[in-house]
Amino acid sequence: SQVNFTGEIRLFGSQAKAIDFNGIAQIKVYDKLKNLQTLGSVGGKFAYQQYQNLLFEGQVKVQNGNFNGTFIVPKDINYQYGEGKIFVYAQTSSLTSDSFGSFKPIIGGSNKENLTDSQAPKISLFLNDESFVENGQTTENPILIAKISDENGLNLASDGLGHEMVMTLDDTTKVIVNQYFTSKLDDYRRGEIRYNFKNLSEGKHQLTLKVWDTYNNSAQSSLQFNVSPNKNNVLSNVFCYPNPFNQTTNFSFEHERVGDDFNITIEIYDSYGRLIKQFNENAYKISSPYNEISWNILQDFFPIVTGNYFYRIFAKSLTSTYQATGSGKMMPVK
């Protein structure tokens, strides 16, 4: 069934609403506690409880201390009635204030209206950027970009056997990619998966992604591609400065096409591998080193917390087939 939620940010130690709080709230909704047990490989086995079955994860805007949103509870829940848990973390767009809270709603049973949905989700697959085409060429460390949508939202729950988001490479390697899915701001119906492959072998490959919606309709999409490792495709002296930084950092890299025209894409990921920021610019008669792109975290409308972040740089010639990549680590300090 469809659930609407509302909330407000309150001043610390008070019931008064923080009316000047504007930013983004990250929402996670879990089914009831599960009884689990350690493997006991070191010492005896230990029983414990944990919120494990994720029913919804999304982001909503906070305006004048208020936030609200909507999502569909998937079929893959524990149908017994009991307390689930909603976790909320919010941060102002200026990064000067944050807030955390939780709530325990009753979860269980089923919708008596017997609603139906026979439409499968829609999937679009790319590597590195959305210009990638079937049987295209990439390096040995490409990033899968999967754009997914469904009118009733995607199933993130793990209690339904076989209903996980599964990425398969060459019919041999299977990876559950639920944790790499990020929904669009204020829209539970669509989102994307970003997954970083490492050290793929040279030659032809095929990847397949299978996902489910909240009504357990499935969809599957495949993409064939070619890996062609090439030392000339690696950017050199890739770094950002200052690092660590508390407001602005500048990216720098060297390449082999001085004076050429480039399309440059920089993608920034959090420690969970989720894309949080992307730059895409054309640069003409480019120098080496090139250091004309910077990131000011105070200008972005999403929360950035202290910690490790990772970035990838893609440089593609506008006049030839040359393209190169590089990567690094950064630490914004709040």
CSV table of C-alpha atoms in Angstrom, one decimal:
chain,number,residue,atom,x,y,z
A,1,SER,CA,0.0,0.0,0.0
A,2,GLN,CA,1.0,3.6,-0.4
A,3,VAL,CA,2.3,5.4,2.7
A,4,ASN,CA,2.6,9.2,3.2
A,5,PHE,CA,4.9,10.5,5.9
A,6,THR,CA,5.5,13.9,7.3
A,7,GLY,CA,8.0,15.3,9.9
A,8,GLU,CA,9.6,18.4,11.2
A,9,ILE,CA,13.0,19.4,12.5
A,10,ARG,CA,12.9,20.8,16.0
A,11,LEU,CA,15.4,22.9,17.9
A,12,PHE,CA,17.6,21.0,20.2
A,13,GLY,CA,16.1,20.4,23.7
A,14,SER,CA,12.8,22.0,22.6
A,15,GLN,CA,9.5,21.3,20.9
A,16,ALA,CA,9.8,24.4,18.8
A,17,LYS,CA,10.2,23.8,15.0
A,18,ALA,CA,13.5,25.0,13.4
A,19,ILE,CA,11.8,27.2,10.8
A,20,ASP,CA,15.2,28.3,9.3
A,21,PHE,CA,16.2,24.6,8.6
A,22,ASN,CA,16.3,24.1,4.8
A,23,GLY,CA,18.1,21.2,3.2
A,24,ILE,CA,17.7,17.4,2.6
A,25,ALA,CA,16.5,14.6,4.7
A,26,GLN,CA,17.6,11.0,4.1
A,27,ILE,CA,14.9,8.5,5.0
A,28,LYS,CA,15.3,4.7,5.7
A,29,VAL,CA,12.4,2.5,6.5
A,30,TYR,CA,12.9,-1.0,8.0
A,31,ASP,CA,10.6,-3.9,8.7
A,32,LYS,CA,10.5,-5.4,12.2
A,33,LEU,CA,13.6,-6.6,14.0
A,34,LYS,CA,15.0,-9.9,12.9
A,35,ASN,CA,16.5,-12.6,15.2
A,36,LEU,CA,20.0,-13.3,13.9
A,37,GLN,CA,23.0,-15.4,15.1
A,38,THR,CA,26.8,-15.0,14.6
A,39,LEU,CA,28.7,-17.9,12.9
A,40,GLY,CA,30.6,-18.7,16.1
A,41,SER,CA,33.8,-19.1,14.2
A,42,VAL,CA,35.7,-17.4,17.1
A,43,GLY,CA,34.2,-18.3,20.4
A,44,GLY,CA,30.5,-19.4,20.9
A,45,LYS,CA,27.6,-18.3,18.8
A,46,PHE,CA,25.8,-15.1,19.8
A,47,ALA,CA,22.2,-14.3,19.2
A,48,TYR,CA,21.2,-10.7,18.5
A,49,GLN,CA,18.5,-8.6,16.8
A,50,GLN,CA,18.9,-6.2,13.9
A,51,TYR,CA,16.8,-4.1,11.5
A,52,GLN,CA,17.7,-5.8,8.3
A,53,ASN,CA,14.9,-5.8,5.8
A,54,LEU,CA,15.0,-2.3,4.1
A,55,LEU,CA,11.6,-1.3,2.7
A,56,PHE,CA,12.4,2.1,1.5
A,57,GLU,CA,15.4,4.5,1.1
A,58,GLY,CA,15.1,8.0,-0.3
A,59,GLN,CA,15.8,11.7,-0.1
A,60,VAL,CA,13.3,14.5,0.4
A,61,LYS,CA,13.6,18.3,0.7
A,62,VAL,CA,13.3,20.0,4.0
A,63,GLN,CA,11.7,23.4,3.7
A,64,ASN,CA,11.3,25.7,6.8
A,65,GLY,CA,11.8,22.7,9.1
A,66,ASN,CA,9.1,20.6,7.4
A,67,PHE,CA,9.5,17.5,5.2
A,68,ASN,CA,7.2,14.9,3.7
A,69,GLY,CA,7.2,12.1,1.2
A,70,THR,CA,5.5,9.0,-0.3
A,71,PHE,CA,6.5,5.4,-1.0
A,72,ILE,CA,4.9,2.0,-1.6
A,73,VAL,CA,5.4,-0.7,1.0
A,74,PRO,CA,6.6,-3.8,-1.0
A,75,LYS,CA,4.9,-7.2,-0.8
A,76,ASP,CA,8.1,-8.7,0.6
A,77,ILE,CA,7.5,-8.0,4.3
A,78,ASN,CA,6.9,-10.0,7.5
A,79,TYR,CA,3.1,-10.0,7.5
A,80,GLN,CA,2.9,-10.3,11.3
A,81,TYR,CA,2.1,-6.9,13.0
A,82,GLY,CA,5.0,-5.3,14.9
A,83,GLU,CA,7.2,-2.3,15.2
A,84,GLY,CA,9.4,-1.4,12.3
A,85,LYS,CA,11.6,1.7,12.3
A,86,ILE,CA,12.1,4.8,10.3
A,87,PHE,CA,15.5,6.6,10.5
A,88,VAL,CA,15.8,10.2,9.4
A,89,TYR,CA,19.0,12.1,9.0
A,90,ALA,CA,18.8,15.7,7.8
A,91,GLN,CA,21.3,18.4,7.0
A,92,THR,CA,21.0,22.0,5.9
A,93,SER,CA,22.2,23.0,2.5
A,94,SER,CA,24.8,25.3,4.1
A,95,LEU,CA,26.2,22.3,6.1
A,96,THR,CA,26.0,24.4,9.3
A,97,SER,CA,23.4,22.2,11.1
A,98,ASP,CA,22.1,18.6,11.0
A,99,SER,CA,19.5,16.5,12.7
A,100,PHE,CA,18.7,12.9,13.5
A,101,GLY,CA,15.6,11.2,14.6
A,102,SER,CA,13.6,7.9,14.4
A,103,PHE,CA,10.1,6.6,14.7
A,104,LYS,CA,8.6,3.1,15.2
A,105,PRO,CA,5.5,2.6,13.0
A,106,ILE,CA,3.4,-0.6,13.1
A,107,ILE,CA,4.1,-2.7,10.0
A,108,GLY,CA,2.2,-5.8,9.0
A,109,GLY,CA,-0.9,-7.3,7.3
A,110,SER,CA,-1.8,-6.5,3.7
A,111,ASN,CA,-3.9,-4.0,1.8
A,112,LYS,CA,-7.5,-5.0,1.7
A,113,GLU,CA,-8.2,-3.1,-1.5
A,114,ASN,CA,-6.2,-5.8,-3.4
A,115,LEU,CA,-4.5,-3.3,-5.7
A,116,THR,CA,-2.8,-4.7,-8.8
A,117,ASP,CA,0.1,-3.8,-11.0
A,118,SER,CA,1.2,-5.8,-14.0
A,119,GLN,CA,3.7,-3.3,-15.4
A,120,ALA,CA,7.4,-4.3,-15.1
A,121,PRO,CA,10.1,-1.7,-14.3
A,122,LYS,CA,12.0,0.1,-17.0
A,123,ILE,CA,15.8,-0.2,-17.2
A,124,SER,CA,18.5,1.6,-19.2
A,125,LEU,CA,22.1,0.5,-19.0
A,126,PHE,CA,25.3,2.4,-19.7
A,127,LEU,CA,29.0,2.3,-18.9
A,128,ASN,CA,30.8,5.4,-17.6
A,129,ASP,CA,28.3,7.9,-19.2
A,130,GLU,CA,25.0,7.9,-20.9
A,131,SER,CA,26.5,8.2,-24.4
A,132,PHE,CA,27.7,4.5,-24.2
A,133,VAL,CA,26.2,2.2,-26.8
A,134,GLU,CA,25.8,-1.5,-27.2
A,135,ASN,CA,29.2,-3.3,-28.0
A,136,GLY,CA,31.0,-0.1,-27.1
A,137,GLN,CA,34.6,0.0,-25.8
A,138,THR,CA,35.8,0.7,-22.3
A,139,THR,CA,38.7,0.3,-20.0
A,140,GLU,CA,39.1,-2.5,-17.4
A,141,ASN,CA,37.5,-0.4,-14.6
A,142,PRO,CA,34.2,0.8,-16.0
A,143,ILE,CA,31.3,2.1,-14.0
A,144,LEU,CA,27.8,0.6,-14.5
A,145,ILE,CA,25.1,3.2,-14.7
A,146,ALA,CA,21.6,1.7,-14.5
A,147,LYS,CA,18.6,4.1,-14.7
A,148,ILE,CA,15.5,2.4,-13.3
A,149,SER,CA,11.9,3.5,-13.0
A,150,ASP,CA,8.5,2.1,-12.0
A,151,GLU,CA,5.1,3.7,-11.3
A,152,ASN,CA,5.0,2.0,-7.9
A,153,GLY,CA,8.6,2.2,-6.9
A,154,LEU,CA,11.4,-0.4,-6.8
A,155,ASN,CA,11.7,-3.3,-4.4
A,156,LEU,CA,14.6,-2.9,-2.0
A,157,ALA,CA,13.4,-5.6,0.5
A,158,SER,CA,15.4,-8.7,1.2
A,159,ASP,CA,12.7,-10.9,2.7
A,160,GLY,CA,11.4,-12.0,-0.7
A,161,LEU,CA,13.6,-14.9,-1.8
A,162,GLY,CA,15.0,-14.2,-5.2
A,163,HIS,CA,13.6,-10.6,-5.4
A,164,GLU,CA,16.9,-8.8,-4.9
A,165,MET,CA,18.4,-6.4,-7.5
A,166,VAL,CA,21.0,-8.7,-9.1
A,167,MET,CA,23.7,-7.8,-11.6
A,168,THR,CA,25.3,-10.8,-13.5
A,169,LEU,CA,28.5,-10.5,-15.4
A,170,ASP,CA,29.2,-13.1,-18.2
A,171,ASP,CA,26.7,-15.6,-16.7
A,172,THR,CA,29.1,-16.4,-14.0
A,173,THR,CA,29.5,-13.6,-11.4
A,174,LYS,CA,26.4,-12.5,-9.6
A,175,VAL,CA,26.3,-9.4,-7.3
A,176,ILE,CA,23.3,-8.1,-5.2
A,177,VAL,CA,23.3,-4.4,-5.9
A,178,ASN,CA,20.4,-3.2,-3.7
A,179,GLN,CA,22.9,-1.1,-1.6
A,180,TYR,CA,24.1,0.8,-4.7
A,181,PHE,CA,20.6,2.0,-5.6
A,182,THR,CA,19.8,5.7,-4.9
A,183,SER,CA,16.3,7.1,-5.5
A,184,LYS,CA,15.8,10.5,-7.0
A,185,LEU,CA,15.1,13.5,-4.7
A,186,ASP,CA,11.4,13.6,-3.8
A,187,ASP,CA,10.6,10.8,-6.2
A,188,TYR,CA,10.3,7.2,-5.1
A,189,ARG,CA,9.4,6.0,-8.6
A,190,ARG,CA,12.9,6.3,-10.1
A,191,GLY,CA,16.5,6.1,-9.3
A,192,GLU,CA,19.8,4.7,-10.4
A,193,ILE,CA,22.5,2.1,-9.6
A,194,ARG,CA,26.2,3.0,-9.9
A,195,TYR,CA,28.6,0.0,-9.6
A,196,ASN,CA,32.3,0.2,-10.2
A,197,PHE,CA,33.9,-2.9,-11.9
A,198,LYS,CA,37.5,-3.6,-11.2
A,199,ASN,CA,40.2,-5.2,-13.4
A,200,LEU,CA,37.9,-6.8,-16.0
A,201,SER,CA,39.7,-9.0,-18.5
A,202,GLU,CA,40.4,-7.9,-22.0
A,203,GLY,CA,37.8,-8.9,-24.6
A,204,LYS,CA,34.0,-9.1,-24.9
A,205,HIS,CA,31.7,-9.1,-21.9
A,206,GLN,CA,28.0,-9.1,-21.2
A,207,LEU,CA,26.3,-7.8,-18.1
A,208,THR,CA,22.6,-8.3,-17.1
A,209,LEU,CA,20.6,-6.5,-14.5
A,210,LYS,CA,17.4,-7.9,-13.0
A,211,VAL,CA,15.1,-5.8,-10.7
A,212,TRP,CA,11.7,-6.1,-9.2
A,213,ASP,CA,9.0,-3.5,-8.4
A,214,THR,CA,7.1,-3.3,-5.1
A,215,TYR,CA,4.4,-5.6,-6.6
A,216,ASN,CA,7.1,-8.2,-7.5
A,217,ASN,CA,7.0,-7.6,-11.3
A,218,SER,CA,10.4,-8.2,-12.7
A,219,ALA,CA,12.4,-6.7,-15.5
A,220,GLN,CA,15.8,-7.6,-17.0
A,221,SER,CA,18.1,-5.8,-19.3
A,222,SER,CA,21.5,-6.7,-20.8
A,223,LEU,CA,24.5,-4.8,-22.3
A,224,GLN,CA,27.4,-6.2,-24.3
A,225,PHE,CA,30.7,-4.3,-24.2
A,226,ASN,CA,34.4,-4.7,-25.0
A,227,VAL,CA,37.3,-4.1,-22.7
A,228,SER,CA,40.5,-2.8,-24.2
A,229,PRO,CA,43.1,-2.0,-21.6
A,230,ASN,CA,45.6,0.6,-22.9
A,231,LYS,CA,48.3,2.4,-20.9
A,232,ASN,CA,47.7,5.5,-22.9
A,233,ASN,CA,44.1,5.6,-21.4
A,234,VAL,CA,45.4,6.4,-17.9
A,235,LEU,CA,45.6,10.0,-16.8
A,236,SER,CA,48.7,10.8,-14.7
A,237,ASN,CA,49.3,12.9,-11.6
A,238,VAL,CA,45.6,12.9,-10.7
A,239,PHE,CA,44.9,14.7,-7.4
A,240,CYS,CA,42.8,17.4,-5.8
A,241,TYR,CA,44.0,20.3,-3.7
A,242,PRO,CA,43.6,21.2,-0.9
A,243,ASN,CA,42.9,17.8,0.5
A,244,PRO,CA,41.4,17.5,3.2
A,245,PHE,CA,39.3,20.6,2.6
A,246,ASN,CA,36.4,22.4,4.3
A,247,GLN,CA,34.9,24.3,1.4
A,248,THR,CA,36.5,24.1,-2.0
A,249,THR,CA,38.9,21.7,-3.7
A,250,ASN,CA,40.5,21.8,-7.2
A,251,PHE,CA,41.0,18.8,-9.5
A,252,SER,CA,44.2,18.4,-11.5
A,253,PHE,CA,45.4,15.8,-14.0
A,254,GLU,CA,48.0,15.4,-16.8
A,255,HIS,CA,47.3,13.8,-20.2
A,256,GLU,CA,49.0,13.3,-23.6
A,257,ARG,CA,46.8,15.5,-25.9
A,258,VAL,CA,48.0,19.0,-25.1
A,259,GLY,CA,46.0,21.6,-27.2
A,260,ASP,CA,43.2,19.1,-28.0
A,261,ASP,CA,39.5,19.7,-27.2
A,262,PHE,CA,38.1,17.5,-24.4
A,263,ASN,CA,34.8,16.5,-22.8
A,264,ILE,CA,35.6,16.1,-19.1
A,265,THR,CA,33.4,14.3,-16.6
A,266,ILE,CA,34.2,14.1,-12.9
A,267,GLU,CA,32.1,11.8,-10.7
A,268,ILE,CA,32.3,11.9,-6.9
A,269,TYR,CA,31.1,9.0,-4.7
A,270,ASP,CA,30.6,8.5,-1.0
A,271,SER,CA,32.0,5.6,1.0
A,272,TYR,CA,29.0,3.4,0.0
A,273,GLY,CA,29.8,3.8,-3.7
A,274,ARG,CA,26.8,6.1,-4.4
A,275,LEU,CA,27.2,9.0,-6.8
A,276,ILE,CA,26.7,12.3,-5.0
A,277,LYS,CA,28.0,14.8,-7.5
A,278,GLN,CA,28.9,15.0,-11.2
A,279,PHE,CA,30.6,17.7,-13.3
A,280,ASN,CA,30.5,17.6,-17.1
A,281,GLU,CA,32.3,20.2,-19.1
A,282,ASN,CA,33.9,20.8,-22.5
A,283,ALA,CA,37.4,22.3,-22.5
A,284,TYR,CA,39.1,23.6,-25.6
A,285,LYS,CA,42.8,23.8,-26.5
A,286,ILE,CA,43.4,22.0,-23.2
A,287,SER,CA,46.6,22.3,-21.2
A,288,SER,CA,48.5,19.7,-19.3
A,289,PRO,CA,48.2,19.7,-16.3
A,290,TYR,CA,44.6,20.7,-16.4
A,291,ASN,CA,43.2,22.2,-13.2
A,292,GLU,CA,40.2,24.3,-14.2
A,293,ILE,CA,37.4,22.4,-12.4
A,294,SER,CA,36.7,22.9,-8.7
A,295,TRP,CA,34.1,21.7,-6.2
A,296,ASN,CA,32.6,24.1,-3.6
A,297,ILE,CA,30.6,21.9,-1.2
A,298,LEU,CA,28.7,24.9,0.2
A,299,GLN,CA,27.0,25.4,-3.1
A,300,ASP,CA,25.4,22.0,-3.3
A,301,PHE,CA,21.8,21.2,-2.1
A,302,PHE,CA,22.6,17.9,-0.4
A,303,PRO,CA,24.4,16.9,2.9
A,304,ILE,CA,28.1,16.3,2.9
A,305,VAL,CA,29.6,14.9,6.1
A,306,THR,CA,33.2,14.5,7.1
A,307,GLY,CA,34.7,11.2,5.8
A,308,ASN,CA,36.3,9.6,2.8
A,309,TYR,CA,35.0,10.2,-0.7
A,310,PHE,CA,36.2,9.0,-4.1
A,311,TYR,CA,36.3,10.6,-7.5
A,312,ARG,CA,36.8,9.5,-11.0
A,313,ILE,CA,37.8,11.6,-14.0
A,314,PHE,CA,36.9,10.8,-17.6
A,315,ALA,CA,38.6,12.8,-20.3
A,316,LYS,CA,37.3,12.2,-23.9
A,317,SER,CA,38.7,13.9,-27.0
A,318,LEU,CA,36.2,15.8,-29.1
A,319,THR,CA,38.4,15.4,-32.2
A,320,SER,CA,39.7,11.7,-32.0
A,321,THR,CA,39.0,8.4,-30.3
A,322,TYR,CA,41.3,9.1,-27.4
A,323,GLN,CA,39.8,8.8,-23.9
A,324,ALA,CA,41.5,8.4,-20.6
A,325,THR,CA,40.5,7.9,-16.9
A,326,GLY,CA,41.9,8.6,-13.5
A,327,SER,CA,40.7,8.4,-9.9
A,328,GLY,CA,41.6,9.5,-6.4
A,329,LYS,CA,40.4,9.9,-2.8
A,330,MET,CA,39.3,13.1,-1.0
A,331,MET,CA,38.2,14.1,2.5
A,332,PRO,CA,35.8,17.0,3.0
A,333,VAL,CA,36.0,18.2,6.7
A,334,LYS,CA,32.8,19.7,8.1
